[in-house]
Coordinates of C-alpha atoms and ligand atoms in Angstrom, one line a residue:
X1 CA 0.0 0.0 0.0
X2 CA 1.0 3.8 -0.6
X3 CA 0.5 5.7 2.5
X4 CA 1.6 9.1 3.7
X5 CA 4.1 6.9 6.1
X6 CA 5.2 5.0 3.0
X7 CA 6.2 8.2 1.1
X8 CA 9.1 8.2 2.8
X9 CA 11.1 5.3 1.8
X10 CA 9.9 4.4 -1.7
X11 CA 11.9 2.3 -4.0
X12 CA 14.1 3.9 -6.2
X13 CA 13.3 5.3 -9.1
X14 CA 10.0 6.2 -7.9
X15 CA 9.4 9.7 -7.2
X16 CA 7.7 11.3 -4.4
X17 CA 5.0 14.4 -4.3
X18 CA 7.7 17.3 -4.3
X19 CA 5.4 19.0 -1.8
X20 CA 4.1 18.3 1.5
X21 CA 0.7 17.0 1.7
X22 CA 0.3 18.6 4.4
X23 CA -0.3 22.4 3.1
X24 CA -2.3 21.4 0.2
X25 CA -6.0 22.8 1.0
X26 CA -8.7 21.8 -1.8
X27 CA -9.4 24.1 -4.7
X28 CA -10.9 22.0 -7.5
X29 CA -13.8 19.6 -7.2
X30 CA -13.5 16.4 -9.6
X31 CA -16.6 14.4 -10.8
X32 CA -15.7 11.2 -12.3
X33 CA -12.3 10.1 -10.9
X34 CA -11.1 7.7 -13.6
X35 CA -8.0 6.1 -14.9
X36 CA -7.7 9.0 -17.6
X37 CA -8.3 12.0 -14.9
X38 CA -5.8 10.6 -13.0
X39 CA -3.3 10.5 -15.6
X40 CA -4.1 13.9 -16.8
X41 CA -5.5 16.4 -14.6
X42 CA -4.5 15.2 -11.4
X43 CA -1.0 14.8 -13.3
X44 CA -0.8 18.5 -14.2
X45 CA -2.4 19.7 -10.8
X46 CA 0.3 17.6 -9.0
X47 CA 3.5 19.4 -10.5
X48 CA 1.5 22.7 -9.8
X49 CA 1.3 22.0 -6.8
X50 CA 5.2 21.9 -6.3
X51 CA 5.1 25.2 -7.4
X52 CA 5.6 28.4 -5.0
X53 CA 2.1 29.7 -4.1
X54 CA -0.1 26.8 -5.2
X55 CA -1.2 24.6 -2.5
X56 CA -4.8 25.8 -2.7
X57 CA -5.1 23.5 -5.5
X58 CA -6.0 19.7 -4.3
X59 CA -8.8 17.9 -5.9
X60 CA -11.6 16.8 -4.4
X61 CA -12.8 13.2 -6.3
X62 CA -16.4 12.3 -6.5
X63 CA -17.7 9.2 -7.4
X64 CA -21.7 9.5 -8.6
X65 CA -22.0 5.7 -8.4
X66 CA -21.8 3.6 -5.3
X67 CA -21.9 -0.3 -7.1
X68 CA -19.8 -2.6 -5.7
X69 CA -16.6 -1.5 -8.2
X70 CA -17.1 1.8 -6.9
X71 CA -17.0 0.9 -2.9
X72 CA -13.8 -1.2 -3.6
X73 CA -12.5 1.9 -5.5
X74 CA -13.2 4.4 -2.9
X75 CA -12.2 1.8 0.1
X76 CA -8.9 1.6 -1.8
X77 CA -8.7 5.7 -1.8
X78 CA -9.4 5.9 1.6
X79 CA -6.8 3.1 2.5
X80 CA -3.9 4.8 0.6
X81 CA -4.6 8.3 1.6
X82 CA -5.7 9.1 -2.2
X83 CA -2.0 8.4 -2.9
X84 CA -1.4 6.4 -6.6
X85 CA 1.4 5.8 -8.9
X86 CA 1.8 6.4 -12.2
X87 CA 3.7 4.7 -14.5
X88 CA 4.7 6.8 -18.0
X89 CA 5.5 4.3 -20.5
X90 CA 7.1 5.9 -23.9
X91 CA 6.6 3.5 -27.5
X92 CA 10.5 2.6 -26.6
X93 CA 9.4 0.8 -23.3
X94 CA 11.4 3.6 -21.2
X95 CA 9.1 3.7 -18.0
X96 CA 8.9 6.9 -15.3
X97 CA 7.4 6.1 -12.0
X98 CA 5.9 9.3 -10.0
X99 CA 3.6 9.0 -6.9
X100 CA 0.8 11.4 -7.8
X101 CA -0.9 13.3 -4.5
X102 CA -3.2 16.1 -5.6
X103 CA -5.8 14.0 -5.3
X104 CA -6.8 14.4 -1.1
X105 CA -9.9 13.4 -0.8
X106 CA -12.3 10.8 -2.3
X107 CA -16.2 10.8 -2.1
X108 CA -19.0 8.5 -3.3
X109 CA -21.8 10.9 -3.5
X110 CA -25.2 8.6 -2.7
X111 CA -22.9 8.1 0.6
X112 CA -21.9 11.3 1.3
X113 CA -24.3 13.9 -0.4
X114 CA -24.2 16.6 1.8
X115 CA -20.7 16.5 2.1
X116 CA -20.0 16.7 -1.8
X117 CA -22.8 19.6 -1.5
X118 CA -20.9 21.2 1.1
X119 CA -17.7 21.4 -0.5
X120 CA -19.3 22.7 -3.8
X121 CA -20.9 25.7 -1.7
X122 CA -17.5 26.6 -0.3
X123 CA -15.9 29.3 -2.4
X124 CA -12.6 27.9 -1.5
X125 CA -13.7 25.2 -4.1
X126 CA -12.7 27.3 -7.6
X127 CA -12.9 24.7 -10.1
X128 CA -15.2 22.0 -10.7
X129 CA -14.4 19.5 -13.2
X130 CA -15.4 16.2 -15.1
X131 CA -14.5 13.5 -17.0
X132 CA -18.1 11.6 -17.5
X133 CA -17.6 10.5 -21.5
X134 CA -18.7 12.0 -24.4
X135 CA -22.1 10.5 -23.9
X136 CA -22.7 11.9 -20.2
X137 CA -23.9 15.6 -20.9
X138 CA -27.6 14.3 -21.5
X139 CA -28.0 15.8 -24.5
X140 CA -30.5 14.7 -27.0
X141 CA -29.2 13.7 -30.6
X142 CA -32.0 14.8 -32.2
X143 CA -32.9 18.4 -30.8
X144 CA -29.2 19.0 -29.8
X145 CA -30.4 20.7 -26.4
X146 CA -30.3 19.2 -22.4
X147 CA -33.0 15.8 -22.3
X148 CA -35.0 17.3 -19.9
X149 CA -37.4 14.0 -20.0
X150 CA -34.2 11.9 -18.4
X151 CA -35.6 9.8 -15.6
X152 CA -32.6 10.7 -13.0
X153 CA -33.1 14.2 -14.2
X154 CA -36.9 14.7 -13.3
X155 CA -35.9 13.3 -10.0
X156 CA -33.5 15.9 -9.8
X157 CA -35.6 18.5 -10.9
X158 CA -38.7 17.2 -8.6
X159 CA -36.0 17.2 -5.3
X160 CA -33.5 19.8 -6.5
X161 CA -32.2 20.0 -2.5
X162 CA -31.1 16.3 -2.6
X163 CA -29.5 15.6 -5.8
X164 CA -28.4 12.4 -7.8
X165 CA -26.9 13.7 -11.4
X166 CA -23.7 15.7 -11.6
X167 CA -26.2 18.7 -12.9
X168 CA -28.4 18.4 -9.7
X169 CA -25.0 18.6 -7.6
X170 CA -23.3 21.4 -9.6
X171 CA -26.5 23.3 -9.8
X172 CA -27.3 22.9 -6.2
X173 CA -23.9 23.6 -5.2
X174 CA -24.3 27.1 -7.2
X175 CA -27.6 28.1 -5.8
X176 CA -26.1 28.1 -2.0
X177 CA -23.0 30.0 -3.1
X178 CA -25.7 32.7 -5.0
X179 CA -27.6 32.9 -1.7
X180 CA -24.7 33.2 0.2
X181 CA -23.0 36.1 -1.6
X182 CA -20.2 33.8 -3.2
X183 CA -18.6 33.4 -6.6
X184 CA -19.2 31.0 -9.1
X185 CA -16.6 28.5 -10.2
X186 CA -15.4 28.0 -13.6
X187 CA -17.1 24.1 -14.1
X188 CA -14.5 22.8 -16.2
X189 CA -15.1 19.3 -19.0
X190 CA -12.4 17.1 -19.8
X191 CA -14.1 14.9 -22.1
X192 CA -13.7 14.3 -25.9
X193 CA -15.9 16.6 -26.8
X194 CA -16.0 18.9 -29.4
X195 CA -16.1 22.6 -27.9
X196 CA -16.9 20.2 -24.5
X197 CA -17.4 23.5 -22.1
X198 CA -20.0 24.6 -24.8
X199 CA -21.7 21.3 -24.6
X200 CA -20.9 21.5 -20.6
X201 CA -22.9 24.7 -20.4
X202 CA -25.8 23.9 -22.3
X203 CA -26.1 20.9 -20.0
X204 CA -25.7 22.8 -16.9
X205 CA -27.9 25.8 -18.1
X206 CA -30.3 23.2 -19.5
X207 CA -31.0 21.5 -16.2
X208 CA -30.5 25.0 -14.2
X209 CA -33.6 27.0 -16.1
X210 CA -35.9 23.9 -16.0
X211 CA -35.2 24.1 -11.9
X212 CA -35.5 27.8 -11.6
X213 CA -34.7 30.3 -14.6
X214 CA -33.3 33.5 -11.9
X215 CA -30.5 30.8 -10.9
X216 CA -29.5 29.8 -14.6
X217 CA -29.2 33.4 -15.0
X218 CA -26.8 34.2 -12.8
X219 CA -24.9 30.9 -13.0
X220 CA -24.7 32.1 -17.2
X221 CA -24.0 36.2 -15.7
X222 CA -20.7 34.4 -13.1
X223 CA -19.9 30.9 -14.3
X224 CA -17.6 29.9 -16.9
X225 CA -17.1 27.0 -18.6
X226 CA -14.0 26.9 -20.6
X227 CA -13.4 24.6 -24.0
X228 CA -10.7 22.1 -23.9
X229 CA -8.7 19.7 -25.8
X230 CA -7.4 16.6 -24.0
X231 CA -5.1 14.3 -24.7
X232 CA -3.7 10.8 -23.1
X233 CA -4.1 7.3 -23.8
X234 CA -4.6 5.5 -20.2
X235 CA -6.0 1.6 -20.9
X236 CA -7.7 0.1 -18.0
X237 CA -5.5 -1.6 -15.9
X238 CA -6.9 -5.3 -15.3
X239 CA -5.7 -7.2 -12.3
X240 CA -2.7 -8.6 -14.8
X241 CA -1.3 -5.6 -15.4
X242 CA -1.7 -4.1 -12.2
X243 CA 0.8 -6.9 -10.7
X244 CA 3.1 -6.5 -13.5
X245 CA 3.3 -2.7 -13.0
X246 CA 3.6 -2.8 -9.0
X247 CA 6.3 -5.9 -9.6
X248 CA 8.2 -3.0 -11.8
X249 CA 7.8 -0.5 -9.4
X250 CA 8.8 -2.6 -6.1
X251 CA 5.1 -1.1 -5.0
X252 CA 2.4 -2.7 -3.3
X253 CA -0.3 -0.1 -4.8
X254 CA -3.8 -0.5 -4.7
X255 CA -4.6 1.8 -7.8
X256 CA -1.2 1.7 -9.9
X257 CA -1.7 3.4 -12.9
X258 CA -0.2 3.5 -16.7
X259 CA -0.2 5.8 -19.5
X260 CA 2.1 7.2 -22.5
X261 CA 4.6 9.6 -21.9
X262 CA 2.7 11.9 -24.5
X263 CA 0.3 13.8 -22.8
X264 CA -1.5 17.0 -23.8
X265 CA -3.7 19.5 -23.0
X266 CA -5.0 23.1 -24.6
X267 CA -7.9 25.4 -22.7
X268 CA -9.3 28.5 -23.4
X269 CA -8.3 31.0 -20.6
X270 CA -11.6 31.7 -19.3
X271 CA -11.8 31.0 -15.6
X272 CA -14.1 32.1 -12.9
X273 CA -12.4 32.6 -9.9
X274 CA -8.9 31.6 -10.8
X275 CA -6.5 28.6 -12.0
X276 CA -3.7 26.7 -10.8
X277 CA -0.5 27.8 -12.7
X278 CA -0.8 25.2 -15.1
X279 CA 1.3 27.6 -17.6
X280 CA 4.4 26.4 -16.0
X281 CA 3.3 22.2 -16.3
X282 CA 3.0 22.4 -19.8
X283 CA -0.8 23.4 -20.8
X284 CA -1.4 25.3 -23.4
X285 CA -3.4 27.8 -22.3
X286 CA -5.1 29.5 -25.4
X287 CA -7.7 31.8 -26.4
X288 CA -9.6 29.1 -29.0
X289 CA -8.7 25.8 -29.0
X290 CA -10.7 24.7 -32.1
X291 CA -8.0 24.1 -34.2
X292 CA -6.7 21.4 -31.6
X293 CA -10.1 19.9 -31.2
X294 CA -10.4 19.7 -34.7
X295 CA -7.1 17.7 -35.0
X296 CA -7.3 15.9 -32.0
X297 CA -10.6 14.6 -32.2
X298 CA -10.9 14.1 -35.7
X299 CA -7.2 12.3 -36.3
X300 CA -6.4 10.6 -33.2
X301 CA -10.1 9.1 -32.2
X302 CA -11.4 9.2 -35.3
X303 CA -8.2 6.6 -36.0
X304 CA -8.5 4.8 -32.8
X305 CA -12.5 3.8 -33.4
X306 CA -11.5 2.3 -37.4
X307 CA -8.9 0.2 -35.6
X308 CA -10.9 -0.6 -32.7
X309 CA -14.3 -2.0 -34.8
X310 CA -11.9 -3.5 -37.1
X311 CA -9.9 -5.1 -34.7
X312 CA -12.6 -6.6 -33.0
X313 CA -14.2 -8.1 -35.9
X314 CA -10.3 -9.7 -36.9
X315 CA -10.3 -11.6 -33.4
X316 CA -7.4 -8.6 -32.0
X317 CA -8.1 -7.9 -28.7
X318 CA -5.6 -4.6 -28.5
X319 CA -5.0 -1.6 -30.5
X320 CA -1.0 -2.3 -31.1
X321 CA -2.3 -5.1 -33.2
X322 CA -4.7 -3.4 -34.8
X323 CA -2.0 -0.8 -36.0
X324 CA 0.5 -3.3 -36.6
X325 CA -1.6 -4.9 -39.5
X326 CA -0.5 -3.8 -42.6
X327 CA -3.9 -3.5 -43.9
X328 CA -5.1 -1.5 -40.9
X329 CA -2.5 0.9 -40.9
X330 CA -2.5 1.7 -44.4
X331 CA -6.3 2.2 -44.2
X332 CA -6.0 4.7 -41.1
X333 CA -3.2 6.8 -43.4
X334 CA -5.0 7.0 -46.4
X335 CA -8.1 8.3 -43.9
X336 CA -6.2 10.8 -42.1
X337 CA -3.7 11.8 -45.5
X338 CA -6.9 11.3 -48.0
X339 CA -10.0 12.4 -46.0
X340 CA -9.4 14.5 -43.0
X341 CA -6.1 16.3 -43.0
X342 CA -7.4 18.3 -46.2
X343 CA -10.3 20.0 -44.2
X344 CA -8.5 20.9 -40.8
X345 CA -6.1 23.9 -39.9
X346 CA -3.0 23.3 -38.3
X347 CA -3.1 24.8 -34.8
X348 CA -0.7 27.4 -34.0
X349 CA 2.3 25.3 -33.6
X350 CA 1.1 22.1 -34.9
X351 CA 2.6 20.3 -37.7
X352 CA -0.9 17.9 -39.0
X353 CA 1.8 15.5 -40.7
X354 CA 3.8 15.0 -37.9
X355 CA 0.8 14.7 -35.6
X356 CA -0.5 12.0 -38.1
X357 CA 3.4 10.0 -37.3
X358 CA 2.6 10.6 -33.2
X359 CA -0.3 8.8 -33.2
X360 CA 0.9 5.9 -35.5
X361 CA 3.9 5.6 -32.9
X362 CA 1.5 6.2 -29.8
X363 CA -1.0 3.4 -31.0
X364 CA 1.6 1.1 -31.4
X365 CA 3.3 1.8 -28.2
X366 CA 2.8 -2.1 -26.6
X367 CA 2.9 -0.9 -23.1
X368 CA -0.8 0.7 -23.2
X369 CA -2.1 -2.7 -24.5
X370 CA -5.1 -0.6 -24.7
X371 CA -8.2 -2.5 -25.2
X372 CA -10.2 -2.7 -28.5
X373 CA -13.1 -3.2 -27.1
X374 CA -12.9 -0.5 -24.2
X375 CA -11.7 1.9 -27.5
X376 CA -14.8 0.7 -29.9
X377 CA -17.5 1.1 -26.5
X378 CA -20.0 3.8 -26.8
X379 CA -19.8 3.7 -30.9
X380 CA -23.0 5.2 -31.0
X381 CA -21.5 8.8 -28.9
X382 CA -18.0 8.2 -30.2
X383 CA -19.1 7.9 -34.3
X384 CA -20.9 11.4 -34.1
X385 CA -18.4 13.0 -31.8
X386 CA -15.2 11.4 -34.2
X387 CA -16.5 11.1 -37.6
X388 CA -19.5 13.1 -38.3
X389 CA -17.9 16.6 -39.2
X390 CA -15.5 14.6 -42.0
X391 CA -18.3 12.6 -43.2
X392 CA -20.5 15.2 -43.9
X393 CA -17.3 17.0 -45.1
X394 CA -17.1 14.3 -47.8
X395 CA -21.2 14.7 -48.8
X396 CA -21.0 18.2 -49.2
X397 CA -18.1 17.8 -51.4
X398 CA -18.9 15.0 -52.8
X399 CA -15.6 13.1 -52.3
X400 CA -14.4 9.7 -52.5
X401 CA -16.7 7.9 -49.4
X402 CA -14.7 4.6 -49.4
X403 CA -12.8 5.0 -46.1
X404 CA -16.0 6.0 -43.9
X405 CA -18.3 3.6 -45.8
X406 CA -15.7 0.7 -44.4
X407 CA -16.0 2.5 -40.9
X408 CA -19.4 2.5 -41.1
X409 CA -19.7 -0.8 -42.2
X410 CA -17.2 -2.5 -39.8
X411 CA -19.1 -0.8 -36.8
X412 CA -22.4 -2.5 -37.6
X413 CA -21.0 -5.5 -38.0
X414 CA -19.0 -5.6 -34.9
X415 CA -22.3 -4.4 -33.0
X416 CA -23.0 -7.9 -34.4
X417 CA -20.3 -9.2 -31.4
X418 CA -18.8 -12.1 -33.6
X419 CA -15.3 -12.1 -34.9
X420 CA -13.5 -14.1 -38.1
X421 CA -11.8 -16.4 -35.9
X422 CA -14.9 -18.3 -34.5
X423 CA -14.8 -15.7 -31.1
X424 CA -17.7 -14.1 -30.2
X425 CA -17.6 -10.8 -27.6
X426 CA -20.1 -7.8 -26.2
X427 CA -20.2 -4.8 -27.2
X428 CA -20.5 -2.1 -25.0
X429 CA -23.4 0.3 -26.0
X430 CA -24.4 2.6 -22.3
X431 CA -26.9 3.8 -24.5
X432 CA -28.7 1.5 -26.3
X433 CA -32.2 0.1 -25.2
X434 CA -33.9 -3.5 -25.8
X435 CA -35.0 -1.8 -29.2
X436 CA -31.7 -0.5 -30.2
X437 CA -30.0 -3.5 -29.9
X438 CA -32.6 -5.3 -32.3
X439 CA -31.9 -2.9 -34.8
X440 CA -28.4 -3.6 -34.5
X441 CA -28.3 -7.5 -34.3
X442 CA -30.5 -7.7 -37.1
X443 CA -29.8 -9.9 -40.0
X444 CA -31.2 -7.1 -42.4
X445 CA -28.3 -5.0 -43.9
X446 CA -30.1 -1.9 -44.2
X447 CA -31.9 -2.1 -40.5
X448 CA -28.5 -0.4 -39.0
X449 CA -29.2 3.1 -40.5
X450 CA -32.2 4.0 -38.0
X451 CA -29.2 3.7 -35.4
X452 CA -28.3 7.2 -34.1
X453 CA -24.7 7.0 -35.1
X454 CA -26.4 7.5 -38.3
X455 CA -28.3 10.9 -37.6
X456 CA -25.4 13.3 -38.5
X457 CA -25.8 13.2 -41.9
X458 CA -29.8 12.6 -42.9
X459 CA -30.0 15.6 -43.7
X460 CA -27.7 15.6 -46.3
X461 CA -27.8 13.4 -49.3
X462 CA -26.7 10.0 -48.2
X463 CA -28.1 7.6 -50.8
X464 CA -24.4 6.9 -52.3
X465 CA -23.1 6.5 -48.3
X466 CA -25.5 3.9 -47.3
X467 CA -25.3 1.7 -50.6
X468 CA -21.4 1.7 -50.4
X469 CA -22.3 1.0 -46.2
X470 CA -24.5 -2.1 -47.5
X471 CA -22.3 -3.6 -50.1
X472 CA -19.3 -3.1 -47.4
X473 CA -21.3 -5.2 -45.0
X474 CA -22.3 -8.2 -47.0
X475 CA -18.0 -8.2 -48.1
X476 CA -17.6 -8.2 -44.1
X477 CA -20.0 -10.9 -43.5
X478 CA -19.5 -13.2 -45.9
X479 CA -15.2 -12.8 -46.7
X480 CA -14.1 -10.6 -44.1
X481 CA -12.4 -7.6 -43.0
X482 CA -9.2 -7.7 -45.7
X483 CA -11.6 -9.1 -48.6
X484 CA -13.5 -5.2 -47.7
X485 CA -10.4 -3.2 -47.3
X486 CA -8.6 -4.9 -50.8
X487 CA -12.2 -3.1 -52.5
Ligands
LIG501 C1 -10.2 6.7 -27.0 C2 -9.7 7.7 -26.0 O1 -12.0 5.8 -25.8 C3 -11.6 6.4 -26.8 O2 -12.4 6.7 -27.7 O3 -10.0 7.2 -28.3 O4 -10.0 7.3 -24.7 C4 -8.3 8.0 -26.2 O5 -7.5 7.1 -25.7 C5 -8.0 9.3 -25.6 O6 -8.9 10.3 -26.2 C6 -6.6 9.7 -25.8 O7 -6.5 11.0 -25.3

């Protein structure tokens, strides 16, 4: 176990906090303390925190579920004084180990609601952020505003003192620092999202007028919600990997940890009531980060979901074999050089071809033996957040539609949760109901376009798209994935 008391005498070649825990007082409140948050934010906050002047900057974790993974998860917190390693793996195998403590304090909030509502009135809280995927901002597909009709949200809504949805909390939180004469906080996303503290204010707006239109204005008149761009692949770590990482380390940690040694991370300067230096760890603090969005988004998980459906339906189980087939690779090059990088800007600083080379090298780094099927979960979010703009960038233009057809095509059949070696596996769809699913296991070709990875474009004219999508998936089904690709 990590423990304050351990801290002292770690094994070599692991580094320590370079601050004492002890001064760090909480200034940012965390909703959804995952493997990439840790990795990431809690990353930058931690060298912050070295840094003269910044010890009002610990996180505060909350957790919004309280399952069984998530009591184990919290116990293991609680146990280890929120202490966890991370392990920095580059594509060479080089590994840096750094204990990480800006985390100091962990909360499941059906146990403790009053307490997560208490630290979200205090004004000494500044920042409250969220990783909660690209499908957690509840916003219909269709209308593109807040889902009011959301079953969690109408409890909300009905009990708006005793809260159960991140938006209840925040909201909540906000109305008792408004009636106590505090500031706002800047409420900060860190999902894949594009323009995510856009999409994080019409959530937070959306929910906040439907409970009481006075308090939506002033959270819109005193909040800010700044747009990000976020970058670091972190796989999940199963129980095989954590033993192999805390065997490397000499650690006995509950919650070891593992990501690249690429990491990055633009925002737009826009903060309510102040920021941790994160200037001086290597943000990019900027005034619009589309540009990064753009090529972030649109390259590196745009690339990640082609390898992950395909993988899957080959029988891979990671995405370093995914990229090291031939026939995947090439495919993801001739996307990114034929189809995307001709409709993005390079940010300032950014070199598109040499970001196109990072994320070859970063998807083939063996260390994050990242999962296919943990990349290719959530297609129905991750297809209209990834491919949407560049597919309906090729129907307006009327380009060459083979790569996306294929993309397409290899996500409905994977839905299908059969691969070409005989294997079968489940998809993971949060979103999809009984109905959904029948759509998406039927045996009709065509049934798959009523899925709402499919709404982005029916507006546009899609007739050539979905015949190229059908011919693609009888090739899939009946020769496979190469027989498609060689088309
Ligand atoms: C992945 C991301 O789950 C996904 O869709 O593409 O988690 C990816 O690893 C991160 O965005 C990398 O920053």
């Amino acid at each position: 176990m990590i423990t304050r008391e351990t801290l002292k005498h770690l094994p070599t070649g692991v580094a320590s906090p370079s601050y004492d825990l002890k001064d760090i007082k909480p200034g940012i409140l965390h909703f959804g303390v995952g493997n990439f948050f840790r990795a990431h934010e809690a990353y930058y906050v931690d060298k912050a925190l070295a840094l003269p002047g910044q010890q009002g900057w610990g996180i505060i974790g909350v957790g919004l579920t309280s399952g069984d993974r998530s009591k184990k998860k919290a116990e293991d917190f609680k146990q280890q004084d929120c202490l966890f390693s991370l392990t920095e793996t580059a594509p060479s195998g080089e590994s840096k180990r750094t204990v990480i403590g800006a985390l100091r304090d962990y909360l499941l909030a059906p146990e403790k609601q009053e307490a997560v509502l208490e630290y979200l009135a205090d004004p000494a809280i500044k920042i409250v952020s969220m990783t909660i995927t690209e499908g957690g901002y509840n916003i219909d597909e269709h209308s593109g505003e807040f889902a009011l009709d959301n079953e969690a949200v109408q409890r909300d809504l009905a009990n708006p003192e005793t809260p159960s949805t991140i938006f209840g909390y925040v909201v909540e939180g906000l109305r008792r620092r408004r009636d106590a004469g505090n500031r706002a906080f800047t409420i900060m996303s860190c999902d894949n999202l594009r323009h995510n503290g856009n999409v994080a204010r019409k959530a937070f707006l959306g929910y906040a007028r439907a409970r009481d239109p006075e308090l939506a204005s002033w959270i819109e008149a005193n909040a800010t919600f700044p747009n990000a761009m976020v970058d670091r692949i972190t796989p999940t770590v199963s129980a095989d990997i954590a033993a192999r990482l805390n065997k490397e380390s000499g650690l006995d940690d509950l919650l070891p940890l593992v990501a690249e040694d690429f990491t990055q991370w633009v925002i737009e300067d826009e903060f309510a009531d102040g920021r941790p230096a994160l200037e001086k760890v290597g943000v990019q603090m900027v005034d619009d980060v589309t540009d990064y969005e753009f090529m972030k988004i649109r390259m590196l998980n745009a690339s990640h979901i082609f390898l992950a459906f395909s993988g899957l339906l080959l029988g891979y189980d990671h995405i370093d074999e995914s990229i090291n087939d031939p026939d995947l690779r090439k495919l993801v090059e001739t996307y990114l050089d034929t189809d995307v990088i001709p409709t993005l800007k390079a940010a300032p600083g950014e070199d598109l071809e040499k970001y196109k080379e990072s994320v070859i090298s970063r998807f083939s780094n063996p260390a994050m033996a990242d999962q296919n099927l943990r990349i290719g979960s959530d297609g129905a979010s991750k297809v209209q957040v990834f491919w949407t703009a560049t597919i309906q960038n090729l129907l307006k233009d009327k380009r060459e539609l083979d790569r996306v057809a294929y993309g397409l095509a290899a996500y409905l059949e994977m839905l299908r949760g059969k691969n070409e070696k005989g294997g079968t596996f489940e998809p993971i769809e949060p979103t999809f109901t009984d109905d959904t699913w029948k759509i998406a296991r039927s045996d009709d070709y065509e049934a798959g376009f009523a899925l709402p990875a499919f709404d982005g474009w029916r507006k546009l004219d899609h007739a050539a798209l979905d015949e190229k999508v059908t011919e693609l998936r009888k090739v899939i089904r009946e020769k496979g994935v190469k027989a498609a690709l060689s088309i």
